[in-house]
Tab-separated table of C-alpha atoms and ligand atoms in Angstrom:
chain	number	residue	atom	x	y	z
A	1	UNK	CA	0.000	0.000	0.000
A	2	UNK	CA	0.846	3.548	-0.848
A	3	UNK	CA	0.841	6.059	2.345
A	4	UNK	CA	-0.412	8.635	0.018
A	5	UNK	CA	-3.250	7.200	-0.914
A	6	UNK	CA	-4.606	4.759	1.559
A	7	UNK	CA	-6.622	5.493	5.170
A	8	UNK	CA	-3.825	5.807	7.591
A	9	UNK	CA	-3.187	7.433	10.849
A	10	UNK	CA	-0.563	7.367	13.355
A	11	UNK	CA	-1.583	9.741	16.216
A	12	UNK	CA	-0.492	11.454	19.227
A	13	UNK	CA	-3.433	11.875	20.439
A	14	UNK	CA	-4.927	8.480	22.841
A	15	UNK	CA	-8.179	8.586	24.693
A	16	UNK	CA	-7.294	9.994	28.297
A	17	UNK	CA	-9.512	6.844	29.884
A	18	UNK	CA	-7.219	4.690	28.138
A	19	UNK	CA	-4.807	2.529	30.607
A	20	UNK	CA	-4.058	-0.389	28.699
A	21	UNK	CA	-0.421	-0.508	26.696
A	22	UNK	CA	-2.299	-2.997	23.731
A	23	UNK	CA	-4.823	-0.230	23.650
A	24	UNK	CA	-2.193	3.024	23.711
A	25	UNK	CA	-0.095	1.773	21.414
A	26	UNK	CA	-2.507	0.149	18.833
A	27	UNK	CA	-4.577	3.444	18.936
A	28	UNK	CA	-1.338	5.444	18.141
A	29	UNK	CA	0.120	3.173	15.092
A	30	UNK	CA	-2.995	3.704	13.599
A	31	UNK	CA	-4.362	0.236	14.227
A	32	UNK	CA	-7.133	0.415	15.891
A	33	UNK	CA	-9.757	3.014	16.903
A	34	UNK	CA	-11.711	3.500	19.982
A	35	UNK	CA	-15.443	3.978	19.598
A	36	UNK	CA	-16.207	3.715	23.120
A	37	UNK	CA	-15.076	1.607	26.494
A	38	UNK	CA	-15.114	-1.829	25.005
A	39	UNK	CA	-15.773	-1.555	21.614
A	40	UNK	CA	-12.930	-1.322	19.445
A	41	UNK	CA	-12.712	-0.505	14.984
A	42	UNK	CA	-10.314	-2.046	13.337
A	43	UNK	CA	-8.807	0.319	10.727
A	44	UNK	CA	-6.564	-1.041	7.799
A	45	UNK	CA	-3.710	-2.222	9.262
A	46	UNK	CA	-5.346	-3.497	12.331
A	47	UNK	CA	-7.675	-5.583	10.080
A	48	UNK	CA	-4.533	-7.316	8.444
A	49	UNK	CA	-3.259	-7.918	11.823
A	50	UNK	CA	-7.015	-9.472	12.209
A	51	UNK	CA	-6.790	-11.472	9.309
A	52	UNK	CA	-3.728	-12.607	9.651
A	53	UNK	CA	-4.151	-14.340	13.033
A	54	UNK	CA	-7.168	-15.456	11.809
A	55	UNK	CA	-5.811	-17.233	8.478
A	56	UNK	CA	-3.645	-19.417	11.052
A	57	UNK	CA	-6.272	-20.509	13.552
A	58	UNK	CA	-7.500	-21.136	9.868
A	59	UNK	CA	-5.159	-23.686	9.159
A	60	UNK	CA	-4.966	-25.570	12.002
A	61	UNK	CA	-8.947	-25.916	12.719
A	62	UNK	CA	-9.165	-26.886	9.030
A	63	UNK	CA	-6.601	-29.550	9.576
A	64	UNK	CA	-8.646	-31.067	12.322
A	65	UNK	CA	-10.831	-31.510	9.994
A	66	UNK	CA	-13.951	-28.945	10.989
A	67	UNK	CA	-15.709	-26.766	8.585
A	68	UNK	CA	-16.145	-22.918	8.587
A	69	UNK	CA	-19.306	-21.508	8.475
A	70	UNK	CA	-21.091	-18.604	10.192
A	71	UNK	CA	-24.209	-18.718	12.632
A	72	UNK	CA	-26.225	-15.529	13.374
A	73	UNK	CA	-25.303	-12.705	15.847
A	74	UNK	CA	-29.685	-12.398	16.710
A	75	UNK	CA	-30.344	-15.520	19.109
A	76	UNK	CA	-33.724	-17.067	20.485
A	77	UNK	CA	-34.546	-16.719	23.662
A	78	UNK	CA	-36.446	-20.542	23.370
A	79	UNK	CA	-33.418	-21.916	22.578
A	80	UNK	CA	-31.460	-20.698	25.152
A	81	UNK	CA	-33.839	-22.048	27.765
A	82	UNK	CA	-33.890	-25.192	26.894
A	83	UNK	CA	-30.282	-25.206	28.672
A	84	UNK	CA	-31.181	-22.527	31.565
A	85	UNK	CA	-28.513	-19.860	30.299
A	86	UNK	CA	-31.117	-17.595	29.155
A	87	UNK	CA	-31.174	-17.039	32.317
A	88	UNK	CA	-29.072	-13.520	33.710
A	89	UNK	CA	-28.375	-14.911	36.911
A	90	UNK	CA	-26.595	-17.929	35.396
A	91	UNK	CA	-24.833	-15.924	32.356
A	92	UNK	CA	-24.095	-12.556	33.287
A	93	UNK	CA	-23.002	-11.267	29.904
A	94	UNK	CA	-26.021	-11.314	27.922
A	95	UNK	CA	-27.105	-8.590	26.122
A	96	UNK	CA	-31.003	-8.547	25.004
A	97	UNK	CA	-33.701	-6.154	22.891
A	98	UNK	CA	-36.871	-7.065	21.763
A	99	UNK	CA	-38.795	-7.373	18.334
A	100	UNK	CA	-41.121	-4.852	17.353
A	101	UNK	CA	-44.053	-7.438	17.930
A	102	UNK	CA	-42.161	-8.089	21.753
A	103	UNK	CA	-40.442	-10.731	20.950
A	104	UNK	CA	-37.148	-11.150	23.091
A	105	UNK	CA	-33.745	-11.884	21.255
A	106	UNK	CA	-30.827	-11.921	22.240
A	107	UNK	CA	-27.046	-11.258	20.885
A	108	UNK	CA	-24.424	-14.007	20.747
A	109	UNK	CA	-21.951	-14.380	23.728
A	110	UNK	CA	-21.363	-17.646	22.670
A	111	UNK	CA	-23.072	-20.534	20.396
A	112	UNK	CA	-23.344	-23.927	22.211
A	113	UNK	CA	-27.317	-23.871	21.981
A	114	UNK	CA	-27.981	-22.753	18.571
A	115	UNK	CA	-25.554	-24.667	17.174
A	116	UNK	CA	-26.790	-27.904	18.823
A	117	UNK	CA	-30.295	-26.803	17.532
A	118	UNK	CA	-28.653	-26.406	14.111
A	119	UNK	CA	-27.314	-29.695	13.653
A	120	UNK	CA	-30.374	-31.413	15.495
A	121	UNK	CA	-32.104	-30.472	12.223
A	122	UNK	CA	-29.525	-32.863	10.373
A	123	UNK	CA	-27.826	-35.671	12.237
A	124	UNK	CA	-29.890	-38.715	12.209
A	125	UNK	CA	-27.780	-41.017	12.830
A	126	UNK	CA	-24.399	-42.436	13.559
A	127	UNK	CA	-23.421	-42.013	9.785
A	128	UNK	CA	-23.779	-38.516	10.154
A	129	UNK	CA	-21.062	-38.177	13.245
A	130	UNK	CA	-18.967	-37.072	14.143
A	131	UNK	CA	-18.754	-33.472	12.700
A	132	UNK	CA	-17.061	-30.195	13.858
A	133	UNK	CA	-17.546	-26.888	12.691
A	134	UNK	CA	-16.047	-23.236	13.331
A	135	UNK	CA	-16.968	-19.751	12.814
A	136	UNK	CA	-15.206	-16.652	13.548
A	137	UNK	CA	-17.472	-14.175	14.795
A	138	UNK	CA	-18.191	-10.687	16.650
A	139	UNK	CA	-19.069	-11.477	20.134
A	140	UNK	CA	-20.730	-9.406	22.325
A	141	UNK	CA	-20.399	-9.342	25.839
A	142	UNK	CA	-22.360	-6.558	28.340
A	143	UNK	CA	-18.623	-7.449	30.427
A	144	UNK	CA	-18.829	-5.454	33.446
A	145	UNK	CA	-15.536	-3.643	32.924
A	146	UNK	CA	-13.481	-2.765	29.850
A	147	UNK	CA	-10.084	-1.839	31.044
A	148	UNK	CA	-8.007	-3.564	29.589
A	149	UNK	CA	-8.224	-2.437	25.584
A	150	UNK	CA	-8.770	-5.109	22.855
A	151	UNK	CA	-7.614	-7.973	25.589
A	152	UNK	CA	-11.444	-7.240	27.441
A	153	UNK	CA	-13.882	-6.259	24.424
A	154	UNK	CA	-17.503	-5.649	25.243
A	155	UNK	CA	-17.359	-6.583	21.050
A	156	UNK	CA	-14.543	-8.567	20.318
A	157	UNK	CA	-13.925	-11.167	17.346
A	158	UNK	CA	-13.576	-15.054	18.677
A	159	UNK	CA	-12.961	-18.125	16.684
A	160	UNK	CA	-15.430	-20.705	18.174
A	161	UNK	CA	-15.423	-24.730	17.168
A	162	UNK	CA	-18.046	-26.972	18.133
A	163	UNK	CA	-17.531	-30.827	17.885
A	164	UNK	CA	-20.333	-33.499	17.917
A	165	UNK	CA	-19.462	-36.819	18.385
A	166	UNK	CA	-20.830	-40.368	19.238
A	167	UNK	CA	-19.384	-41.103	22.536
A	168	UNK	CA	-17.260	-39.994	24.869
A	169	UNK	CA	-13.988	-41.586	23.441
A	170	UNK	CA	-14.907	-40.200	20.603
A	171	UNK	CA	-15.036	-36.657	22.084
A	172	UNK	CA	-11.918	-37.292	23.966
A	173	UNK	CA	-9.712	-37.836	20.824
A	174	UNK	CA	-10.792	-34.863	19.207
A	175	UNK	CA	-9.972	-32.641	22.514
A	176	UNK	CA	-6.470	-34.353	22.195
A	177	UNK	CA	-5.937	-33.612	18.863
A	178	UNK	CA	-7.251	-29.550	19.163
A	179	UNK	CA	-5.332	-29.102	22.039
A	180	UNK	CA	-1.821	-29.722	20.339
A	181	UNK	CA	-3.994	-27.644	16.877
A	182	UNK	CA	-4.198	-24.508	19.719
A	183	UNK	CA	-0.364	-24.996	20.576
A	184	UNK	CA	0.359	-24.776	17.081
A	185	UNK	CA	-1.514	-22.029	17.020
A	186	UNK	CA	0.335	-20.081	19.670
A	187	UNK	CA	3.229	-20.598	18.621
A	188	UNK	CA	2.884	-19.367	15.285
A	189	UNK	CA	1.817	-16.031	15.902
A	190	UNK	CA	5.108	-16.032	18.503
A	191	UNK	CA	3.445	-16.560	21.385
A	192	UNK	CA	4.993	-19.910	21.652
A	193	UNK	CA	7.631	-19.647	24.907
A	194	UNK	CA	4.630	-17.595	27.010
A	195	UNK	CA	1.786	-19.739	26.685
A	196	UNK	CA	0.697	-22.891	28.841
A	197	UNK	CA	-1.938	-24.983	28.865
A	198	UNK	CA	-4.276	-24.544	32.308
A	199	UNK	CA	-6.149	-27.072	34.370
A	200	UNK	CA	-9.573	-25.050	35.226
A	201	UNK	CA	-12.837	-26.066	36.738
A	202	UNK	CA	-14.428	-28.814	34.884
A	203	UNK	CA	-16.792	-29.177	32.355
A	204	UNK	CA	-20.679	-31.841	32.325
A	205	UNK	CA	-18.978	-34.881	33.101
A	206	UNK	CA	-15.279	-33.920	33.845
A	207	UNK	CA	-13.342	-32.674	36.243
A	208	UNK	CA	-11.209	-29.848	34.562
A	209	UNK	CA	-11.864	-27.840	31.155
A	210	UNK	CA	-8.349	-26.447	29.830
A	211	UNK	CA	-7.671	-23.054	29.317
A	212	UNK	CA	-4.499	-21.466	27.736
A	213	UNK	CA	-2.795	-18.947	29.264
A	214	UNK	CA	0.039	-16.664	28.265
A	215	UNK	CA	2.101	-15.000	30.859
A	216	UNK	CA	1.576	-11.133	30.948
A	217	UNK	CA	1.457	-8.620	33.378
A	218	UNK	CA	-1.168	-7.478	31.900
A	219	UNK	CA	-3.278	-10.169	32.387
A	220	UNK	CA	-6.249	-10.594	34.673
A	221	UNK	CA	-6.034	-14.108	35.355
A	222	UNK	CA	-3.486	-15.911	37.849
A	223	UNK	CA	-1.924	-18.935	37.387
A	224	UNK	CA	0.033	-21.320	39.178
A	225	UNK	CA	2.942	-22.742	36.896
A	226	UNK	CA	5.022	-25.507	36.016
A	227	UNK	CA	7.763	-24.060	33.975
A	228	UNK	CA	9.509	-27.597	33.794
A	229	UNK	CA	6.413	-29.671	32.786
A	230	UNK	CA	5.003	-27.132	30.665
A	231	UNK	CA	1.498	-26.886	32.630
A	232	UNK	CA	-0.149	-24.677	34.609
A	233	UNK	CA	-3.317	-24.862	37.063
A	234	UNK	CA	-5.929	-21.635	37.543
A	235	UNK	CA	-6.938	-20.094	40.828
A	236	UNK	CA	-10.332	-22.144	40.411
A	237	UNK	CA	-8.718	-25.250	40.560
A	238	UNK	CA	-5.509	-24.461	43.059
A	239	UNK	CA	-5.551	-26.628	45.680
A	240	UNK	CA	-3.517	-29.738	47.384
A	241	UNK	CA	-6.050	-32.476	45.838
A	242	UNK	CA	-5.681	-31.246	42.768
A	243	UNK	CA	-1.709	-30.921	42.873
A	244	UNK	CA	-0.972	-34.105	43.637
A	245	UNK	CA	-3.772	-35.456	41.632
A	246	UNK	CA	-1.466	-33.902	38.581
A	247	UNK	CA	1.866	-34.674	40.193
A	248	UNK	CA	2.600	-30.992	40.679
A	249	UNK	CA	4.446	-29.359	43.556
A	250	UNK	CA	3.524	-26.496	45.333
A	251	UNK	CA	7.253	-25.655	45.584
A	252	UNK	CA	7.825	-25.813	41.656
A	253	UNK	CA	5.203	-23.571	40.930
A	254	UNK	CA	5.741	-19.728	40.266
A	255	UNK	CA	2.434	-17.270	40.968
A	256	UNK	CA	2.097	-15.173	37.748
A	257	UNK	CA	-0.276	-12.979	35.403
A	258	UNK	CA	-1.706	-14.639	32.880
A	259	UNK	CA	-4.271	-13.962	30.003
A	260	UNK	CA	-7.114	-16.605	28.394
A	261	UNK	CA	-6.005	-16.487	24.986
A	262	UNK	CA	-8.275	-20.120	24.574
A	263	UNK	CA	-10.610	-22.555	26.360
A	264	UNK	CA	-12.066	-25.657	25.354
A	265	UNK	CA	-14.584	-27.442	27.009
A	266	UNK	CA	-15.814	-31.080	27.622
A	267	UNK	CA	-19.870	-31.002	27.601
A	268	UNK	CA	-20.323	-34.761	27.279
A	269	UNK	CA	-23.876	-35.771	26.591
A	270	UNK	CA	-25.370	-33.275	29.012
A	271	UNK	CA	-26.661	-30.332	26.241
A	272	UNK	CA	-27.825	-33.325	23.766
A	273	UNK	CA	-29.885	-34.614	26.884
A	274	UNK	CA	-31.387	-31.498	27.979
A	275	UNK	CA	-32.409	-30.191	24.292
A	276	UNK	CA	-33.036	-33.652	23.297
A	277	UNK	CA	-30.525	-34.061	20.601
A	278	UNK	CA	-30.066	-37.849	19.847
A	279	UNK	CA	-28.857	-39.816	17.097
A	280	UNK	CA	-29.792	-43.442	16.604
A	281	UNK	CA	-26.555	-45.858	17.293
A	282	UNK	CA	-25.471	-48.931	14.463
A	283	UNK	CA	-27.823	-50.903	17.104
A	284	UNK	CA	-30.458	-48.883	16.707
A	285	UNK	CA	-30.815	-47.379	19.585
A	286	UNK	CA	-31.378	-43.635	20.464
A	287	UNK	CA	-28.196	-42.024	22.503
A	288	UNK	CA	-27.225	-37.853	23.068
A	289	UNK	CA	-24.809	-36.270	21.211
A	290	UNK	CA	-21.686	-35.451	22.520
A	291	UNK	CA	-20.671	-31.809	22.777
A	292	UNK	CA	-16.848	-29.865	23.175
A	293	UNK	CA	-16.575	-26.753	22.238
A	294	UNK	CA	-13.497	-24.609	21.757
A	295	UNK	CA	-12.652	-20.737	22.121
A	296	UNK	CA	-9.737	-18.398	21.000
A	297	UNK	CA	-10.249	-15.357	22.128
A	298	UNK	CA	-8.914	-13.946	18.134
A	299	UNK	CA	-8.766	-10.026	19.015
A	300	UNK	CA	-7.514	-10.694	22.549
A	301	UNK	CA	-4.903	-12.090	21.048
A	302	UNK	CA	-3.808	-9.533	19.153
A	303	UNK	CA	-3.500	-7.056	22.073
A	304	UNK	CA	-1.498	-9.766	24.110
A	305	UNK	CA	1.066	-9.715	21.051
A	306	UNK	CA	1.161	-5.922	21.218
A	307	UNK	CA	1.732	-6.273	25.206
A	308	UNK	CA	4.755	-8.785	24.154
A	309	UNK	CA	6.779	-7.198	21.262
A	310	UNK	CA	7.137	-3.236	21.891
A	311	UNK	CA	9.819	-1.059	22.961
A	312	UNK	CA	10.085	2.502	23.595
A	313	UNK	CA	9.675	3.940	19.512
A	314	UNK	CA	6.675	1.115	19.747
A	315	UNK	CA	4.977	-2.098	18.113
A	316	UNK	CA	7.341	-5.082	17.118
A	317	UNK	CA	5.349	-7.374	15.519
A	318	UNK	CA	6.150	-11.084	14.878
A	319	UNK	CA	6.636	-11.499	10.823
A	320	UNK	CA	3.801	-14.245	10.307
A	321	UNK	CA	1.191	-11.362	11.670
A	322	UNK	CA	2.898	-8.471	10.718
A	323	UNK	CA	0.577	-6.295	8.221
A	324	UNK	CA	3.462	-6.005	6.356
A	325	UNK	CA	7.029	-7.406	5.894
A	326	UNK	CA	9.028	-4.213	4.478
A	327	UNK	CA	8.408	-0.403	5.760
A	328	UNK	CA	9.472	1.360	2.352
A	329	UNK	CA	10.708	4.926	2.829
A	330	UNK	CA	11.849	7.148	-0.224
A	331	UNK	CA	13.982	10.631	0.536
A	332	UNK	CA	14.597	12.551	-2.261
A	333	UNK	CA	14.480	13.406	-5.903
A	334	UNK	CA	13.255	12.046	-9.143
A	335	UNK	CA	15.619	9.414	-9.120
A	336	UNK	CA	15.286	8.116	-5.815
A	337	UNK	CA	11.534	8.112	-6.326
A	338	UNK	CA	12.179	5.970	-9.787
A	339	UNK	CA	14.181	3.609	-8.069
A	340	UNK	CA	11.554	3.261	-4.714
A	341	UNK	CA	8.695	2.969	-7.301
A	342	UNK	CA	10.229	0.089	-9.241
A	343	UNK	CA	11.470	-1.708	-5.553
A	344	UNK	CA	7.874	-1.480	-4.539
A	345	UNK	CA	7.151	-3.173	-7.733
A	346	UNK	CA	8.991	-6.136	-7.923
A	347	UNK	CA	8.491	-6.691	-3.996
A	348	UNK	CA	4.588	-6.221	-4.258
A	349	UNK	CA	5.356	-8.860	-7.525
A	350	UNK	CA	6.658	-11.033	-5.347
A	351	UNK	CA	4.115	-11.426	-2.725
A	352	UNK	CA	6.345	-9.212	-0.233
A	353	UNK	CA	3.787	-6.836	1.800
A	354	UNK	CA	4.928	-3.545	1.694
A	355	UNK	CA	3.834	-0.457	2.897
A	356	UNK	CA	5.381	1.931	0.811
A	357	UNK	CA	5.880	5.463	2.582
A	358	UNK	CA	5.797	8.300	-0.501
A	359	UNK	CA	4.284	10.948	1.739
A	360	UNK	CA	5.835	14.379	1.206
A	361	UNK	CA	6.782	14.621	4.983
A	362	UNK	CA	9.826	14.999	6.538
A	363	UNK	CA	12.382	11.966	6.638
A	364	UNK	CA	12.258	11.877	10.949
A	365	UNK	CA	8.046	11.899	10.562
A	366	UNK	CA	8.726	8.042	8.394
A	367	UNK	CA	11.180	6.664	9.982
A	368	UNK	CA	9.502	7.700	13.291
A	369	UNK	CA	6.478	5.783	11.821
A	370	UNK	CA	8.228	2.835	10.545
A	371	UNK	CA	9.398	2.343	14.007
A	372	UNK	CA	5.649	2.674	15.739
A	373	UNK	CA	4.000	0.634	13.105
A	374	UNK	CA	6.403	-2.544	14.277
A	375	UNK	CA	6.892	-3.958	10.466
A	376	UNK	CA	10.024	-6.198	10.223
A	377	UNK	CA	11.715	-4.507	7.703
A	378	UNK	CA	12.849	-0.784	7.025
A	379	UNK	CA	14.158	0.178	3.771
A	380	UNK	CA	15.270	3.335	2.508
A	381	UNK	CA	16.444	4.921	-0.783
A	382	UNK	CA	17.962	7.898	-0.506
A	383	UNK	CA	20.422	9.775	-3.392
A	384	UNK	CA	23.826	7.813	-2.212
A	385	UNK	CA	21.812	5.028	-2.497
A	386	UNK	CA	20.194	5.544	-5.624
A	387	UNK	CA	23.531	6.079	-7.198
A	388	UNK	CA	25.494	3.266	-6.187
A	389	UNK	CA	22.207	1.031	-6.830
A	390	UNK	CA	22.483	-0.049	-3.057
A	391	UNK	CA	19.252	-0.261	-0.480
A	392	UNK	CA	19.794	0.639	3.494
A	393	UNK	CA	17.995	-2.074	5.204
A	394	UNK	CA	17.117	-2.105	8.990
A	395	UNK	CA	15.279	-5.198	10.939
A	396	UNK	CA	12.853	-3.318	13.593
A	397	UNK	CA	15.129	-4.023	16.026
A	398	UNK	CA	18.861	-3.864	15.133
A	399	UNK	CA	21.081	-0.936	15.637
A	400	UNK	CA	22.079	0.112	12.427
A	401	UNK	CA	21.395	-0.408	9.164
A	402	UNK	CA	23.515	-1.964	6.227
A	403	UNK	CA	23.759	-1.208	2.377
A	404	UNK	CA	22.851	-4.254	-0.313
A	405	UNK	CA	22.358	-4.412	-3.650
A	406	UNK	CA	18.716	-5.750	-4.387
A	407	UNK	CA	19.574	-9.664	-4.974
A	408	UNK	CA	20.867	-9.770	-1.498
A	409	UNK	CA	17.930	-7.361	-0.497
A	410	UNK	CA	15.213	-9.820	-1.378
A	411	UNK	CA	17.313	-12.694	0.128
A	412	UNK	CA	17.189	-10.717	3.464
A	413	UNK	CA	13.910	-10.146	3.483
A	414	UNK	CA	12.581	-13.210	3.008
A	415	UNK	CA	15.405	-15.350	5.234
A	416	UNK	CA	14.827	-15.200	9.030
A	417	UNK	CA	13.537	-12.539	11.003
A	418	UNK	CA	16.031	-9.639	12.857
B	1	ATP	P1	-12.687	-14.550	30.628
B	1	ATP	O1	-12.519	-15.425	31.831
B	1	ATP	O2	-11.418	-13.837	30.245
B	1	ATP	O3	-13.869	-13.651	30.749
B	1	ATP	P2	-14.276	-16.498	29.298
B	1	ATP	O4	-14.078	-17.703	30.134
B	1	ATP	O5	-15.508	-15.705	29.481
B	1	ATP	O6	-12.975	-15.531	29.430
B	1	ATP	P3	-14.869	-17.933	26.846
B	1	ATP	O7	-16.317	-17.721	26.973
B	1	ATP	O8	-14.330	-19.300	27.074
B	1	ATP	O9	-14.075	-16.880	27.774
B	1	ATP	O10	-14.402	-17.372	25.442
B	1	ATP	C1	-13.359	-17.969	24.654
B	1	ATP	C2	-12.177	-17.017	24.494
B	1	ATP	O11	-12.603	-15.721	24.049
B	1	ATP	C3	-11.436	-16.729	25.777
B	1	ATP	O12	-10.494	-17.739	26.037
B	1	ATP	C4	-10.785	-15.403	25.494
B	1	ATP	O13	-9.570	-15.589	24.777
B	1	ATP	C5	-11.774	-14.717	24.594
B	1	ATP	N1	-12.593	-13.734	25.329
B	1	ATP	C6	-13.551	-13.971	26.271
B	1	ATP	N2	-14.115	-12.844	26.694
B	1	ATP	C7	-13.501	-11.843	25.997
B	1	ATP	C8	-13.658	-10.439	25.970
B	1	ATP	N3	-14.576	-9.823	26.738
B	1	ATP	N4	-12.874	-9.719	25.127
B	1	ATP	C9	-11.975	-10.325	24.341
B	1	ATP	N5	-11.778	-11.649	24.316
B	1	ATP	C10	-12.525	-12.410	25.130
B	2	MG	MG1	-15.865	-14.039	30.616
């Protein structure tokens, strides 16, 4: 993308209510824009962030085998109390308007129940299991506070997967397999070394649900954890019994912040018994479907990245989630504008994302920016540069840069991250 022409705004100015770092910095780069407490826009660069994240939880929910669709953000109220959570005292998110004609809806915290509703309509039988499905979708969330910027949305984008199978077993093998699908996950948007899976309080029919935490300060959760072993346990769940029940020790455990970037959950056959979702069995008999269902918290995720990778001139963004790889800054004349334009060219060719920086403003205002925005790469073309056909190339966060002729240029940029 071209500065010049495209929608984008780095600013000084950040809402004075505004606490969180995701929330300060984001805001500033130009990623994201505050509408009110909660409720967060996404502008251009934030969206690629989005969609990058997103195209990765992609991948790995598509390899288990589960198929996108999307379910509707209006919910009915029947539905819901088939279960008992249309209840407020029991879920004390919802948000809820009526029809015109009075009738109640409600908007989507979460989609166990319609879901299960959905696919009552077209599992029969045991030919028809087990299937899995996954949407990402706006959530909203009446959350009591909003401090901590896109981590705590009262909106916020979540991928949610819902898996119906035959029997427990059944159910158990595919919460195996997602659970190493979210580690992948974590680690490829570099979240990797900071991110543990958490013992919480249990599910229907189990005795813990999992939840996976990275280590921030800025997190609102604590968590007890195993650096060794690679596991950690929630306050929920902290307690002697359940130590020893999973051979942890009290002394090996460190007390630290921790954000939910994920949580999956064991139903059993407990929603397919109370809104009477059966299948008939090879035997012919009539059993409940199973139910798991598994959360990343998509948009949450992206401010605990921001909270990871910034330093004092700003975002540093891991290269698989960057917006872009290369931060392309032209100073000067005719010539150094030819020779930018055509660099742009055969990176864009490529596949290279570039944001290309041809604004007329002064050199400290782009390279001030290419710093903010986080992206990988700096290049700049200046006249010395232009003459001796060289490119200055910078990784976000080494010292200086160095001069290379393009071949070497491209082989930079797309060898491993500085
Ligand atoms: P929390 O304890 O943080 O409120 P939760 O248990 O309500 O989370 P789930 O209902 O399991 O969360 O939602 C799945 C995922 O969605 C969470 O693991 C988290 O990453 C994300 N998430 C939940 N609530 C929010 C929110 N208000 N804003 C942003 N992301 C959220
Ligand atoms: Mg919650």
């Amino acid at each position: 993308m071209r500065l010049s022409q495209t929608f984008n705004k780095t600013t000084k100015t950040i809402p004075g209510d505004e606490q969180a770092a995701n929330a300060k910095l984001l805001i500033q780069a130009g990623y994201i824009y505050k509408e009110m407490a909660g409720v967060y826009a996404y502008l251009p660069l934030g969206l690629k962030v989005i969609e990058n994240i997103k195209q990765i939880v992609r991948e790995e929910m598509n390899g288990l085998g589960a198929s996108e669709l999307l379910m509707t953000s209006l919910q009915a109220k029947d539905v819901w109390e088939l279960t008992g959570r249309w209840d407020d005292d029991k879920v004390d998110v919802w948000f809820k308007s009526q029809l015109k004609n009075g009738t109640e809806v409600g908007f989507g915290w979460s989609h166990e129940e319609p879901l299960m509703m959905m696919i009552s309509k077209y599992v029969k039988s045991y030919r028809d299991l087990p299937v899995s499905v996954y949407q990402f979708q706006t959530k909203l969330r009446n959350e009591l506070r909003a401090k901590s910027g896109i981590m705590r949305g009262r909106e916020f984008l979540m991928k949610d997967m819902y898996a119906f199978s035959r029997t427990q077993a059944e159910l158990d093998e595919f919460y195996e397999r997602t659970k190493q699908a979210y580690l992948n996950v974590y680690k490829k948007v570099g979240l990797g070394p900071y991110t543990y899976l958490t013992f919480a309080s249990g599910g229907a029919f189990t005795q813990f649900s999992h939840e996976f935490q990275t280590v921030t300060d800025s997190g609102e959760d604590t968590i007890y954890l195993d650096q060794n072993k690679g596991l950690a346990v929630n306050e929920e769940v902290y307690s002697d019994e359940v130590l020893s029940q999973l051979g942890l020790k009290k002394e090996e455990l460190k007390e630290v912040r921790a954000s939910e970037v994920g949580n999956i959950f064991n139903f059993g056959s407990a929603k397919g018994e109370q809104m009477d979702v059966y299948f008939t069995d090879e035997s012919g008999q009539r059993k409940p479907v199973f139910l798991s269902s598994y959360g990343i918290g998509v948009s949450r995720l992206m401010g605990v990245i921001a909270e990871h990778f910034y330093d004092e001139k700003g975002l540093i963004w891991p290269k698989e989630i960057a917006p872009a790889q290369v931060y392309l800054i032209s100073i000067g004349d005719d010539a150094v504008i030819k020779q930018a334009d055509e660099l742009y060219n055969v990176l864009t060719e490529s596949g290279v994302a570039v944001i290309y920086d041809d604004r007329d403003v002064r050199p400290g205002e782009k390279f001030a920016d290419a710093d903010l925005m986080g992206i990988p790469w700096r290049v700049v073309i200046n006249s010395e540069t232009a003459t001796n056909g060289k490119y200055e190339i910078k990784g976000r966060t080494e010292a200086s840069p160095v001069n290379l002729a393009k071949d070497s240029l491209l082989e930079k940029i797309s060898g491993p991250e500085k």
